[in-house]
CSV table of C-alpha atoms and ligand atoms in Angstrom, one decimal:
chain,number,residue,atom,x,y,z
D,1,MET,CA,0.0,0.0,0.0
D,2,LYS,CA,1.3,3.4,-1.0
D,3,LYS,CA,1.7,5.9,1.9
D,4,VAL,CA,0.1,9.1,0.6
D,5,LEU,CA,0.4,12.5,2.2
D,6,SER,CA,-2.1,15.2,1.4
D,7,THR,CA,-1.7,18.9,1.7
D,8,PRO,CA,-2.3,20.7,4.0
D,9,ILE,CA,0.0,18.4,5.9
D,10,LYS,CA,-0.5,18.4,9.7
D,11,ASP,CA,2.2,17.5,12.3
D,12,GLU,CA,0.4,14.3,13.3
D,13,ASP,CA,0.4,13.1,9.6
D,14,ILE,CA,4.2,12.9,9.6
D,15,ALA,CA,5.1,12.3,13.2
D,16,ALA,CA,5.6,8.5,12.6
D,17,ILE,CA,7.4,8.8,9.2
D,18,ARG,CA,11.1,7.9,9.4
D,19,VAL,CA,14.1,8.2,7.2
D,20,GLY,CA,14.1,5.5,4.4
D,21,ASP,CA,10.3,5.5,4.2
D,22,VAL,CA,8.8,6.0,0.8
D,23,VAL,CA,5.8,8.3,0.5
D,24,TYR,CA,3.7,10.0,-2.3
D,25,LEU,CA,2.1,13.4,-2.3
D,26,ASP,CA,-1.4,14.6,-3.2
D,27,GLY,CA,-2.1,18.3,-3.3
D,28,TYR,CA,0.1,21.4,-3.7
D,29,LEU,CA,3.8,21.4,-4.6
D,30,VAL,CA,5.5,24.7,-5.2
D,31,THR,CA,8.9,25.0,-6.9
D,32,CYS,CA,11.3,27.1,-4.9
D,33,ARG,CA,15.1,27.1,-5.3
D,34,ASP,CA,18.1,29.4,-5.0
D,35,VAL,CA,16.7,32.9,-5.6
D,36,GLY,CA,13.3,32.2,-4.1
D,37,HIS,CA,15.0,31.3,-0.8
D,38,ARG,CA,17.4,34.3,-1.0
D,39,ARG,CA,14.5,36.7,-1.6
D,40,LEU,CA,12.7,35.6,1.5
D,41,ILE,CA,15.6,35.2,3.9
D,42,GLU,CA,18.2,37.7,2.7
D,43,LEU,CA,16.2,40.4,0.9
D,44,GLY,CA,13.3,40.2,3.4
D,45,ARG,CA,10.6,39.9,0.7
D,46,GLU,CA,7.2,38.3,1.4
D,47,LEU,CA,6.7,35.0,-0.5
D,48,PRO,CA,3.7,35.4,-2.8
D,49,VAL,CA,2.5,31.9,-1.9
D,50,ASP,CA,1.4,30.8,1.6
D,51,LEU,CA,3.4,27.6,2.1
D,52,ALA,CA,2.0,26.7,5.5
D,53,GLY,CA,1.3,22.9,5.4
D,54,LEU,CA,2.5,22.6,1.8
D,55,ALA,CA,5.4,21.1,0.0
D,56,ILE,CA,8.3,22.8,-1.9
D,57,PHE,CA,10.4,21.3,-4.7
D,58,HIS,CA,14.0,22.3,-5.3
D,59,ALA,CA,13.6,22.2,-9.1
D,60,GLY,CA,13.8,24.2,-12.2
D,61,PRO,CA,11.2,22.8,-14.7
D,62,ILE,CA,10.7,23.0,-18.4
D,63,VAL,CA,7.2,24.3,-18.9
D,64,ALA,CA,5.3,25.1,-22.1
D,65,LYS,CA,2.4,27.5,-22.8
D,66,ASP,CA,-0.8,25.7,-23.1
D,67,GLY,CA,-3.7,28.0,-24.2
D,68,ASP,CA,-4.1,30.4,-21.3
D,69,GLY,CA,-2.2,28.2,-18.9
D,70,TRP,CA,0.9,26.2,-18.7
D,71,LYS,CA,1.9,22.6,-19.1
D,72,MET,CA,4.6,20.7,-17.3
D,73,ILE,CA,7.0,19.1,-19.7
D,74,SER,CA,9.9,18.1,-17.5
D,75,ILE,CA,10.6,18.7,-13.8
D,76,GLY,CA,13.4,17.1,-11.9
D,77,PRO,CA,15.1,17.8,-8.6
D,78,THR,CA,18.2,19.9,-8.2
D,79,THR,CA,20.9,19.6,-5.5
D,80,SER,CA,19.2,20.5,-2.2
D,81,MET,CA,22.4,21.2,-0.4
D,82,ARG,CA,22.6,24.6,-2.2
D,83,MET,CA,19.7,25.8,-0.1
D,84,GLU,CA,21.2,24.6,3.2
D,85,ARG,CA,22.2,28.2,4.1
D,86,PHE,CA,18.6,29.3,4.0
D,87,GLU,CA,16.4,26.3,4.8
D,88,GLU,CA,16.4,26.5,8.6
D,89,GLU,CA,15.0,30.0,8.6
D,90,PHE,CA,12.8,29.2,5.6
D,91,ILE,CA,11.1,26.3,7.5
D,92,GLU,CA,10.6,28.5,10.5
D,93,ARG,CA,9.2,31.4,8.6
D,94,THR,CA,6.9,29.6,6.1
D,95,GLY,CA,5.6,26.6,8.0
D,96,VAL,CA,6.4,24.4,5.0
D,97,LYS,CA,6.1,20.7,5.9
D,98,LEU,CA,7.8,18.8,3.1
D,99,ILE,CA,10.9,19.7,1.2
D,100,VAL,CA,11.7,17.7,-1.9
D,101,GLY,CA,15.0,17.7,-3.7
D,102,LYS,CA,18.1,15.7,-4.6
D,103,GLY,CA,20.9,14.5,-2.3
D,104,GLY,CA,20.8,15.3,1.4
D,105,MET,CA,20.8,18.5,3.5
D,106,GLY,CA,22.9,19.5,6.4
D,107,PRO,CA,22.6,19.6,10.2
D,108,ARG,CA,20.8,23.0,10.3
D,109,THR,CA,18.0,21.8,8.2
D,110,ALA,CA,17.8,18.6,10.2
D,111,ALA,CA,17.5,20.6,13.4
D,112,ALA,CA,14.7,22.7,11.9
D,113,CYS,CA,12.9,19.6,10.7
D,114,ARG,CA,13.0,18.4,14.3
D,115,LYS,CA,12.0,21.7,15.9
D,116,HIS,CA,9.2,22.7,13.5
D,117,LYS,CA,8.1,19.1,12.4
D,118,ALA,CA,9.0,19.0,8.7
D,119,LEU,CA,10.5,16.4,6.3
D,120,HIS,CA,13.1,16.4,3.6
D,121,ALA,CA,12.7,13.8,0.8
D,122,VAL,CA,14.5,12.8,-2.3
D,123,PHE,CA,12.8,12.4,-5.7
D,124,PRO,CA,15.0,10.2,-7.9
D,125,GLY,CA,17.3,12.6,-9.9
D,126,GLY,CA,17.1,12.6,-13.7
D,127,CYS,CA,13.5,11.2,-13.6
D,128,ALA,CA,12.0,14.5,-14.9
D,129,VAL,CA,9.5,13.1,-17.3
D,130,LEU,CA,8.1,10.7,-14.7
D,131,ALA,CA,7.7,13.7,-12.3
D,132,ALA,CA,6.0,15.8,-15.0
D,133,THR,CA,3.4,13.1,-15.6
D,134,GLU,CA,2.5,13.3,-11.9
D,135,VAL,CA,1.6,17.0,-12.1
D,136,GLU,CA,-2.1,17.4,-12.7
D,137,GLU,CA,-2.1,21.1,-13.3
D,138,ILE,CA,0.0,24.2,-12.9
D,139,GLU,CA,-2.5,26.4,-11.1
D,140,ARG,CA,-0.4,29.6,-11.2
D,141,VAL,CA,3.1,31.1,-11.3
D,142,GLU,CA,4.6,33.8,-9.2
D,143,TRP,CA,7.9,35.7,-9.5
D,144,GLN,CA,8.0,35.1,-13.2
D,145,ASP,CA,10.6,37.8,-13.4
D,146,LEU,CA,13.1,35.2,-12.2
D,147,GLY,CA,12.8,33.2,-15.4
D,148,MET,CA,11.5,29.8,-16.0
D,149,PRO,CA,13.8,27.8,-13.7
D,150,GLU,CA,13.6,30.1,-10.7
D,151,ALA,CA,9.9,31.2,-10.8
D,152,LEU,CA,7.5,29.7,-8.2
D,153,TRP,CA,5.3,27.2,-10.1
D,154,VAL,CA,2.3,26.3,-8.0
D,155,SER,CA,1.3,22.8,-9.1
D,156,ARG,CA,-1.4,20.4,-8.1
D,157,VAL,CA,0.1,16.9,-8.0
D,158,LYS,CA,-1.4,13.4,-7.7
D,159,ALA,CA,0.6,10.5,-6.2
D,160,PHE,CA,3.7,12.5,-6.7
D,161,GLY,CA,6.7,10.3,-5.9
D,162,PRO,CA,8.5,8.1,-5.0
D,163,LEU,CA,9.6,10.5,-2.2
D,164,ILE,CA,12.3,8.9,-0.2
D,165,ILE,CA,12.5,10.5,3.3
D,166,SER,CA,16.0,11.7,4.0
D,167,ILE,CA,15.4,13.8,7.1
D,168,ASP,CA,12.5,13.0,9.5
D,169,THR,CA,10.8,15.0,12.3
D,170,GLU,CA,13.2,13.6,14.8
D,171,GLY,CA,16.1,15.1,12.9
D,172,ASN,CA,17.5,11.8,11.7
D,173,ASN,CA,19.5,12.4,8.5
D,174,LEU,CA,19.9,9.5,6.1
D,175,PHE,CA,22.6,11.0,3.9
D,176,GLU,CA,24.8,12.0,6.9
D,177,THR,CA,24.5,8.4,8.2
D,178,ASN,CA,25.4,7.1,4.7
D,179,LYS,CA,28.3,9.5,4.4
D,180,ALA,CA,29.9,8.2,7.6
D,181,VAL,CA,29.5,4.6,6.4
D,182,PHE,CA,31.1,5.4,3.0
D,183,ASN,CA,34.0,7.1,4.6
D,184,ALA,CA,34.6,4.3,7.0
D,185,LYS,CA,34.6,1.7,4.2
D,186,LYS,CA,36.7,3.7,1.8
D,187,GLY,CA,40.1,3.7,3.7
D,188,PRO,CA,40.8,0.0,3.7
D,189,ILE,CA,39.6,-0.4,0.1
D,190,ILE,CA,42.0,2.3,-1.1
D,191,ASP,CA,44.9,0.7,0.9
D,192,ARG,CA,44.2,-2.7,-0.7
D,193,ILE,CA,44.1,-1.3,-4.2
D,194,CYS,CA,47.3,0.8,-3.7
D,195,GLN,CA,49.2,-2.5,-2.9
D,196,GLN,CA,48.3,-3.6,-6.5
D,197,VAL,CA,49.2,-0.5,-8.5
D,198,ARG,CA,52.9,0.0,-7.6
D,199,PHE,CA,53.9,0.3,-11.2
D,200,ILE,CA,56.7,2.8,-10.5
D,201,LYS,CA,59.6,0.7,-9.3
F,1,MET,CA,24.5,17.1,-54.3
F,2,ASP,CA,26.2,20.5,-54.4
F,3,LYS,CA,27.9,22.0,-51.4
F,4,HIS,CA,24.9,24.0,-50.3
F,5,GLU,CA,22.7,20.9,-50.3
F,6,ALA,CA,25.3,18.8,-48.6
F,7,LYS,CA,25.5,21.4,-45.8
F,8,ARG,CA,21.7,21.4,-45.4
F,9,SER,CA,21.6,17.6,-45.2
F,10,LEU,CA,24.4,17.4,-42.7
F,11,THR,CA,22.7,20.1,-40.5
F,12,ASP,CA,19.5,18.2,-40.7
F,13,ILE,CA,21.1,14.9,-39.6
F,14,MET,CA,23.0,16.5,-36.7
F,15,ALA,CA,19.9,18.4,-35.5
F,16,ARG,CA,17.8,15.3,-35.4
F,17,PHE,CA,20.6,13.2,-33.9
F,18,THR,CA,21.2,15.8,-31.2
F,19,SER,CA,17.5,15.8,-30.2
F,20,TYR,CA,17.5,12.0,-30.3
F,21,ALA,CA,20.5,11.7,-28.0
F,22,GLY,CA,18.8,13.9,-25.4
F,23,LYS,CA,15.8,11.6,-25.2
F,24,ARG,CA,17.2,8.1,-25.3
F,25,LEU,CA,20.2,6.5,-23.7
F,26,PRO,CA,22.8,4.5,-25.7
F,27,THR,CA,22.4,0.7,-25.9
F,28,ASP,CA,25.5,0.0,-23.7
F,29,VAL,CA,24.3,2.3,-20.9
F,30,LEU,CA,20.9,0.7,-20.9
F,31,GLY,CA,22.4,-2.7,-20.8
F,32,ARG,CA,24.6,-1.8,-17.8
F,33,LEU,CA,21.8,-0.1,-15.9
F,34,ALA,CA,19.6,-3.2,-16.4
F,35,ALA,CA,22.4,-5.4,-15.1
F,36,LEU,CA,23.0,-3.2,-12.0
F,37,ARG,CA,19.3,-3.1,-11.3
F,38,GLN,CA,19.4,-6.9,-11.1
F,39,GLY,CA,22.2,-6.8,-8.6
F,40,GLU,CA,20.3,-4.5,-6.1
F,41,GLU,CA,18.5,-6.0,-3.1
F,42,SER,CA,17.5,-3.1,-0.9
F,43,LYS,CA,14.1,-1.5,-1.1
F,44,LEU,CA,15.4,2.0,-1.8
F,45,SER,CA,17.7,0.9,-4.6
F,46,ARG,CA,14.8,-0.9,-6.2
F,47,VAL,CA,12.5,2.1,-5.9
F,48,VAL,CA,15.1,4.3,-7.6
F,49,PHE,CA,15.9,1.9,-10.4
F,50,ASP,CA,12.2,1.4,-11.0
F,51,SER,CA,11.7,5.1,-11.3
F,52,MET,CA,14.7,5.4,-13.7
F,53,PHE,CA,13.3,2.8,-16.1
F,54,GLU,CA,9.7,4.2,-15.8
F,55,ASN,CA,11.1,7.6,-16.7
F,56,LEU,CA,13.0,6.3,-19.7
F,57,ALA,CA,9.8,4.7,-21.0
F,58,ALA,CA,7.8,7.9,-20.4
F,59,ALA,CA,10.5,10.0,-22.2
F,60,ASP,CA,10.4,7.6,-25.2
F,61,ASN,CA,6.6,7.6,-25.4
F,62,LEU,CA,6.1,11.3,-25.0
F,63,ASP,CA,9.2,12.1,-27.0
F,64,ARG,CA,10.7,14.4,-24.4
F,65,PRO,CA,14.3,14.8,-23.0
F,66,CYS,CA,14.7,12.1,-20.4
F,67,CYS,CA,16.3,14.5,-17.9
F,68,GLN,CA,15.4,18.2,-17.7
F,69,ASP,CA,19.1,19.2,-17.6
F,70,THR,CA,20.3,18.8,-21.2
F,71,GLY,CA,23.6,20.4,-20.4
F,72,VAL,CA,25.9,22.5,-22.6
F,73,ILE,CA,26.1,20.6,-25.8
F,74,GLN,CA,29.5,19.2,-26.6
F,75,TYR,CA,30.7,17.5,-29.8
F,76,PHE,CA,33.8,15.4,-30.1
F,77,VAL,CA,34.7,15.2,-33.7
F,78,LYS,CA,37.0,12.6,-35.4
F,79,ALA,CA,37.3,14.2,-38.8
F,80,GLY,CA,38.7,12.4,-41.8
F,81,ALA,CA,41.2,14.8,-43.4
F,82,GLY,CA,39.3,14.4,-46.7
F,83,PHE,CA,35.8,15.1,-45.3
F,84,PRO,CA,34.4,17.6,-47.8
F,85,LEU,CA,32.7,19.9,-45.2
F,86,LEU,CA,35.5,20.1,-42.7
F,87,GLY,CA,35.6,23.9,-42.9
F,88,GLU,CA,31.9,24.2,-42.5
F,89,LEU,CA,31.5,21.8,-39.6
F,90,ARG,CA,31.4,24.4,-36.8
F,91,GLU,CA,28.7,26.4,-38.5
F,92,VAL,CA,26.8,23.2,-39.2
F,93,LEU,CA,26.9,22.0,-35.6
F,94,THR,CA,26.0,25.4,-34.2
F,95,GLU,CA,22.9,25.5,-36.4
F,96,ALA,CA,22.1,21.9,-35.4
F,97,VAL,CA,22.1,22.9,-31.7
F,98,ARG,CA,19.8,25.9,-32.4
F,99,ARG,CA,17.3,23.6,-34.2
F,100,ALA,CA,17.5,20.8,-31.6
F,101,THR,CA,16.9,23.4,-28.8
F,102,ARG,CA,13.7,24.4,-30.5
F,103,GLU,CA,12.5,21.0,-31.6
F,104,ALA,CA,13.5,18.7,-28.8
F,105,PRO,CA,13.0,21.1,-26.8
F,106,LEU,CA,16.3,21.4,-24.8
F,107,ARG,CA,16.7,23.5,-21.8
F,108,HIS,CA,18.4,26.9,-22.3
F,109,ASN,CA,21.8,26.3,-20.7
F,110,ALA,CA,24.3,28.6,-22.4
F,111,VAL,CA,25.1,31.6,-20.2
F,112,GLU,CA,27.6,34.1,-21.6
F,113,THR,CA,30.3,34.6,-19.0
F,114,PHE,CA,31.0,38.1,-17.7
F,115,VAL,CA,27.9,39.4,-19.5
F,116,GLU,CA,26.1,36.7,-17.4
F,117,LYS,CA,23.2,36.4,-19.8
F,118,ASN,CA,21.5,33.3,-21.0
F,119,THR,CA,21.6,33.3,-24.8
F,120,GLY,CA,18.4,31.3,-25.0
F,121,ASP,CA,19.4,29.0,-27.8
F,122,ASN,CA,22.3,26.9,-26.3
F,123,THR,CA,24.9,28.6,-28.4
F,124,GLY,CA,27.4,31.2,-27.3
F,125,LEU,CA,31.1,31.9,-27.2
F,126,ARG,CA,32.9,28.6,-28.1
F,127,VAL,CA,29.6,26.8,-27.5
F,128,PRO,CA,28.6,24.2,-28.7
F,129,TRP,CA,32.0,23.1,-27.4
F,130,ILE,CA,33.8,21.2,-30.2
F,131,ASP,CA,36.8,19.0,-29.6
F,132,TRP,CA,38.8,18.0,-32.8
F,133,GLU,CA,40.8,15.1,-33.9
F,134,ILE,CA,42.0,14.8,-37.5
F,135,VAL,CA,42.3,11.2,-38.8
F,136,PRO,CA,43.0,9.7,-42.2
F,137,GLY,CA,40.0,9.0,-44.4
F,138,ASP,CA,37.1,11.0,-45.7
F,139,ALA,CA,34.2,10.3,-43.3
F,140,VAL,CA,33.5,12.0,-40.0
F,141,GLU,CA,32.6,10.5,-36.7
F,142,ILE,CA,30.9,12.7,-34.2
F,143,GLU,CA,30.1,12.1,-30.5
F,144,VAL,CA,27.4,14.4,-29.1
F,145,TYR,CA,27.4,14.7,-25.3
F,146,MET,CA,25.0,16.3,-22.9
F,147,ALA,CA,26.1,16.5,-19.3
F,148,GLY,CA,24.0,18.3,-16.7
F,149,GLY,CA,25.4,20.6,-14.0
F,150,GLY,CA,25.0,17.8,-11.4
F,151,CYS,CA,27.5,15.4,-13.1
F,152,SER,CA,29.8,18.2,-14.3
F,153,LEU,CA,30.4,19.5,-10.8
F,154,PRO,CA,32.6,16.7,-9.5
F,155,GLY,CA,35.1,17.1,-12.3
F,156,ALA,CA,38.6,17.7,-11.1
F,157,ALA,CA,42.3,17.5,-12.2
F,158,LYS,CA,45.5,17.7,-10.4
F,159,VAL,CA,49.2,17.3,-11.1
F,160,LEU,CA,50.9,14.8,-8.7
F,161,MET,CA,54.6,14.3,-8.0
F,162,PRO,CA,55.9,11.0,-9.2
F,163,SER,CA,56.5,9.9,-5.6
F,164,ALA,CA,52.7,9.8,-5.2
F,165,GLY,CA,52.7,7.1,-7.9
F,166,TYR,CA,49.6,5.4,-9.2
F,167,GLU,CA,48.6,5.1,-5.5
F,168,GLY,CA,48.0,8.9,-5.7
F,169,VAL,CA,45.8,8.4,-8.7
F,170,VAL,CA,43.7,5.8,-6.8
F,171,GLN,CA,43.3,8.2,-3.8
F,172,PHE,CA,42.3,11.1,-6.0
F,173,VAL,CA,39.7,9.1,-7.9
F,174,PHE,CA,38.2,7.8,-4.6
F,175,ASP,CA,38.2,11.3,-3.0
F,176,VAL,CA,36.4,12.9,-6.0
F,177,VAL,CA,33.8,10.1,-6.3
F,178,THR,CA,33.0,9.7,-2.6
F,179,SER,CA,32.9,13.4,-1.8
F,180,TYR,CA,31.0,14.8,-4.8
F,181,GLY,CA,29.5,11.7,-6.4
F,182,VAL,CA,26.3,11.5,-4.4
F,183,ASN,CA,24.8,14.6,-6.0
F,184,ALA,CA,25.8,13.6,-9.5
F,185,CYS,CA,23.0,11.0,-9.8
F,186,PRO,CA,24.9,7.7,-9.4
F,187,PRO,CA,25.5,5.0,-10.6
F,188,LEU,CA,28.2,7.0,-12.4
F,189,LEU,CA,30.5,6.4,-15.3
F,190,VAL,CA,33.9,7.5,-14.2
F,191,GLY,CA,36.5,8.7,-16.7
F,192,VAL,CA,40.1,9.0,-15.5
F,193,GLY,CA,42.9,10.6,-17.5
F,194,VAL,CA,46.6,9.8,-16.7
F,195,SER,CA,49.0,12.1,-18.3
F,196,THR,CA,51.3,15.1,-17.7
F,197,SER,CA,49.4,18.3,-16.9
F,198,VAL,CA,45.9,19.3,-15.8
F,199,GLU,CA,44.5,20.0,-19.3
F,200,THR,CA,45.9,16.8,-21.0
F,201,ALA,CA,44.6,14.7,-18.1
F,202,ALA,CA,41.3,16.4,-18.0
F,203,ARG,CA,40.7,16.0,-21.7
F,204,LEU,CA,41.6,12.3,-21.6
F,205,SER,CA,39.3,11.8,-18.6
F,206,LYS,CA,36.4,13.2,-20.8
F,207,LEU,CA,37.3,11.0,-23.8
F,208,ALA,CA,37.3,8.0,-21.5
F,209,LEU,CA,33.5,8.6,-21.0
F,210,PHE,CA,32.9,7.9,-24.7
F,211,ARG,CA,34.3,4.4,-24.6
F,212,PRO,CA,31.6,1.8,-24.7
F,213,ILE,CA,30.8,0.5,-21.3
F,214,GLY,CA,32.5,-2.8,-20.7
F,215,SER,CA,35.5,-2.0,-23.0
F,216,ARG,CA,38.9,-2.1,-21.4
F,217,ASN,CA,42.1,0.0,-21.9
F,218,PRO,CA,44.5,-1.9,-24.2
F,219,ASP,CA,47.3,-1.8,-21.6
F,220,PRO,CA,47.0,-4.7,-19.3
F,221,ARG,CA,48.0,-2.7,-16.2
F,222,ALA,CA,45.6,0.1,-17.0
F,223,ALA,CA,42.9,-2.4,-17.6
F,224,GLU,CA,43.6,-4.0,-14.3
F,225,MET,CA,43.5,-0.7,-12.6
F,226,GLU,CA,40.1,0.1,-14.2
F,227,LYS,CA,38.8,-3.2,-12.8
F,228,LEU,CA,40.2,-2.5,-9.3
F,229,LEU,CA,38.7,1.0,-9.2
F,230,GLU,CA,35.4,-0.2,-10.4
F,231,ASP,CA,35.1,-3.0,-7.9
F,232,GLY,CA,36.5,-0.9,-5.1
F,233,LEU,CA,34.0,2.0,-5.7
F,234,ASN,CA,31.1,-0.5,-5.9
F,235,GLU,CA,32.3,-2.0,-2.6
F,236,VAL,CA,31.9,1.5,-1.0
F,237,GLY,CA,28.2,1.0,-2.0
F,238,ILE,CA,27.1,4.6,-2.8
F,239,GLY,CA,24.0,3.1,-4.5
F,240,PRO,CA,21.6,4.7,-6.9
F,241,GLN,CA,21.1,8.4,-5.9
F,242,GLY,CA,23.6,7.9,-3.0
F,243,LEU,CA,21.0,6.1,-1.0
F,244,SER,CA,23.4,3.2,-0.6
F,245,GLY,CA,23.2,-0.1,-2.4
F,246,ASN,CA,25.4,-2.6,-4.2
F,247,CYS,CA,26.7,-0.3,-7.0
F,248,SER,CA,28.3,3.1,-7.2
F,249,VAL,CA,29.4,3.1,-10.8
F,250,MET,CA,28.5,1.8,-14.2
F,251,GLY,CA,32.2,1.6,-14.9
F,252,VAL,CA,35.6,3.2,-14.7
F,253,HIS,CA,37.5,4.0,-17.9
F,254,ILE,CA,41.1,5.2,-18.0
F,255,GLU,CA,42.7,6.9,-21.0
F,256,ASN,CA,46.4,7.7,-20.9
F,257,SER,CA,49.3,9.3,-22.6
F,258,ALA,CA,53.1,9.2,-22.2
F,259,ARG,CA,54.0,11.7,-19.4
F,260,HIS,CA,56.8,14.0,-18.3
F,261,PRO,CA,59.2,12.1,-15.9
F,262,SER,CA,58.6,14.7,-13.2
F,263,THR,CA,54.8,14.7,-13.1
F,264,ILE,CA,51.7,12.6,-13.1
F,265,GLY,CA,48.7,14.5,-14.3
F,266,VAL,CA,45.4,13.0,-13.2
F,267,GLY,CA,41.9,14.1,-14.3
F,268,VAL,CA,38.5,12.8,-13.3
F,269,SER,CA,35.2,13.3,-15.2
F,270,THR,CA,31.9,11.8,-14.1
F,271,GLY,CA,28.9,10.9,-16.2
F,272,CYS,CA,25.5,10.4,-14.5
F,273,TRP,CA,23.2,7.4,-14.9
F,274,ALA,CA,21.4,9.5,-17.6
F,275,HIS,CA,24.6,9.3,-19.7
F,276,ARG,CA,23.4,11.0,-22.9
F,277,ARG,CA,26.1,10.2,-25.4
F,278,GLY,CA,25.5,9.6,-29.1
F,279,SER,CA,27.9,8.5,-31.7
F,280,ILE,CA,27.3,8.8,-35.4
F,281,ARG,CA,29.5,8.2,-38.5
F,282,ILE,CA,28.6,10.3,-41.6
F,283,ALA,CA,29.8,9.4,-45.1
F,284,PRO,CA,31.5,12.0,-47.3
F,285,ASP,CA,28.2,12.4,-49.3
F,286,CYS,CA,26.8,14.0,-46.1
F,287,ALA,CA,23.6,12.1,-46.6
F,288,SER,CA,24.3,8.5,-45.5
F,289,TYR,CA,25.1,7.8,-41.9
F,290,GLU,CA,25.4,5.1,-39.4
F,291,ILE,CA,24.4,5.5,-35.7
F,292,LEU,CA,27.0,3.6,-33.6
F,293,SER,CA,25.7,4.3,-30.0
F,294,HIS,CA,22.0,3.4,-30.2
F,295,LYS,CA,20.9,0.1,-31.7
F,296,GLU,CA,18.0,0.3,-34.1
F,297,ALA,CA,17.8,4.1,-33.8
F,298,VAL,CA,15.5,5.9,-36.2
F,299,LEU,CA,15.9,9.6,-36.6
T,1,SF4,S1,23.2,14.6,-12.8
T,1,SF4,FE1,22.4,13.8,-14.8
T,1,SF4,S2,20.5,12.7,-14.3
T,1,SF4,FE2,21.0,14.0,-12.5
T,1,SF4,S3,19.9,15.9,-12.8
T,1,SF4,FE3,21.9,16.2,-13.7
T,1,SF4,S4,21.8,15.7,-15.9
T,1,SF4,FE4,20.0,14.8,-14.8
C-alpha cells in the first residue's frame, strides 16, 4: 500500500514517518530554489505563496504555454544542499512541511525539521518526465521575473513520488549516516588497491 | 549534391541526432543499468531503479528529453582529413544545436560569461564546445554529449609528484567520487585521465567517458586498474542516488598518454546514470550515416 500525504500536511500526519520510508504526495507542490530562498531570507521579501502545510520542490522545470495556462514538460530535482544556508529559517518562517530535492541536506535543516516538524525527501534525480506526468495542473506562477527555472510554479500533483525520506521529524539524517558509512569503508579499500598499483619501481 | 545541399543535409542529420541523444540513452548504458538493477537488493535501490526505467519509457513515449538538464552541448569530432565539409562543420553543428533546442526542446543552458546572460538557444562563445581530432580518411565520426550541472560538478584534475605514484591516482579518484558523487546521480560512469598536466589529463578523462561501457584499456596494467577501481568503488556502496546499495558506478575507464618524468597529471570526469552520449558516422556524401551508439535508432 502506498503511503500518501495530502496537503495541508499536519504535524500528526508525519510524526511517525522515518528516514528511508517511501511516500507519495497529493495536493500542492511549489517550486522554490536558490533565488526564491534568497529573496525571503536575505532580501526580506514576502513570499507570494502561503506555504504553511504545503510542499516545496527544489527544481527548475521546463514548462510550455498551453492555451491560457501552462503545461509541465519536464521537472526534476536539483541539489538540495545549495539551499542549506537558508532552509532552517525558511522552514521556521513559512511553516512548509515537506521539502523535496536531490541529495541530502545539512545539520541546520535537520535541526529545523525536528523543531518545526518537517521532512526532507528525495525524488530520484534525472527522472524528470516521470515527475512531469504526476503533475495534474499548474495552477499559477509567481515571481516570473526570475525566469522559467527560478519562478515559483504552484502545481497540483497526484501520487507524486516516489519520495524517499532523508530527514524526519526527529532530525534523523539518512545522507549524513550514509556518508559516515562510505567514509569508514573507503580507507581499507584504497589501501588494498594501492598495494596492487605499484607500477613505478 | 552541391555543397549547399550537402550542408543542409548534414545540419538536418545532426539536429535530429542531437535531439535524439537527449531523449534516449545509448544501448551499452541501458544494458549496464539493467544489469546493475538486477544486482540490487535493498528496497530503496529498487524504488530508484524502477523510477529510472519508468522515466526512460515515459520519455520515449512522450518524445521528451529524459532529464530536464540537457547540459551545454559538446561535440567530439574525429574528422577524416578528406571530409568535404571540414571547414563548414562548426557552422553546421552550431545551427544543429539551435534547431535541436527548439525542436526537442532542450533547456536553455548557455550563459555568456561576464555578461552573465542566457543566450536562449544553447549557443554562445565557443559553444557548442567542439573537440577536434583529425584522422586519415574522408568520413566523419561525431560524438554528441550532454552532461548536466550535477554530473559536471565533481570534475577535477591535479598534477601529482611522481612519488605519489599510481597510488596517488587511486586516492584522487576515490576522493572525488565519494565526496561529490552523491549529487551527480549515481550510478556514475567515471573517466580517468593519466597524463602530464591538468588539461591533458582532464581532456583524456572526458574522452574516457565515450568508450563503450565494458570496454577495457588496451594496456593490461591500465585495464587491471580500471577493474580494481570499479570493484572498489562499488564496494563502497554509494548506491543509486547515493541512498546506498550494491553499486556506485556503471564503470571506470582510464585513458592515458606518455608523461613527463617529473609529473603525473590525473583528471576525473563523471557521467550520471542518464549518460546521454550519441555516436554517429557520416559518409563523405553527407547524406548516409550510421548510428553507432543506439541500436536500431530511427531519426
Ligand atoms: S546529474 Fe544527470 S541525471 Fe542527474 S539531474 Fe543532472 S543531468 Fe539529470
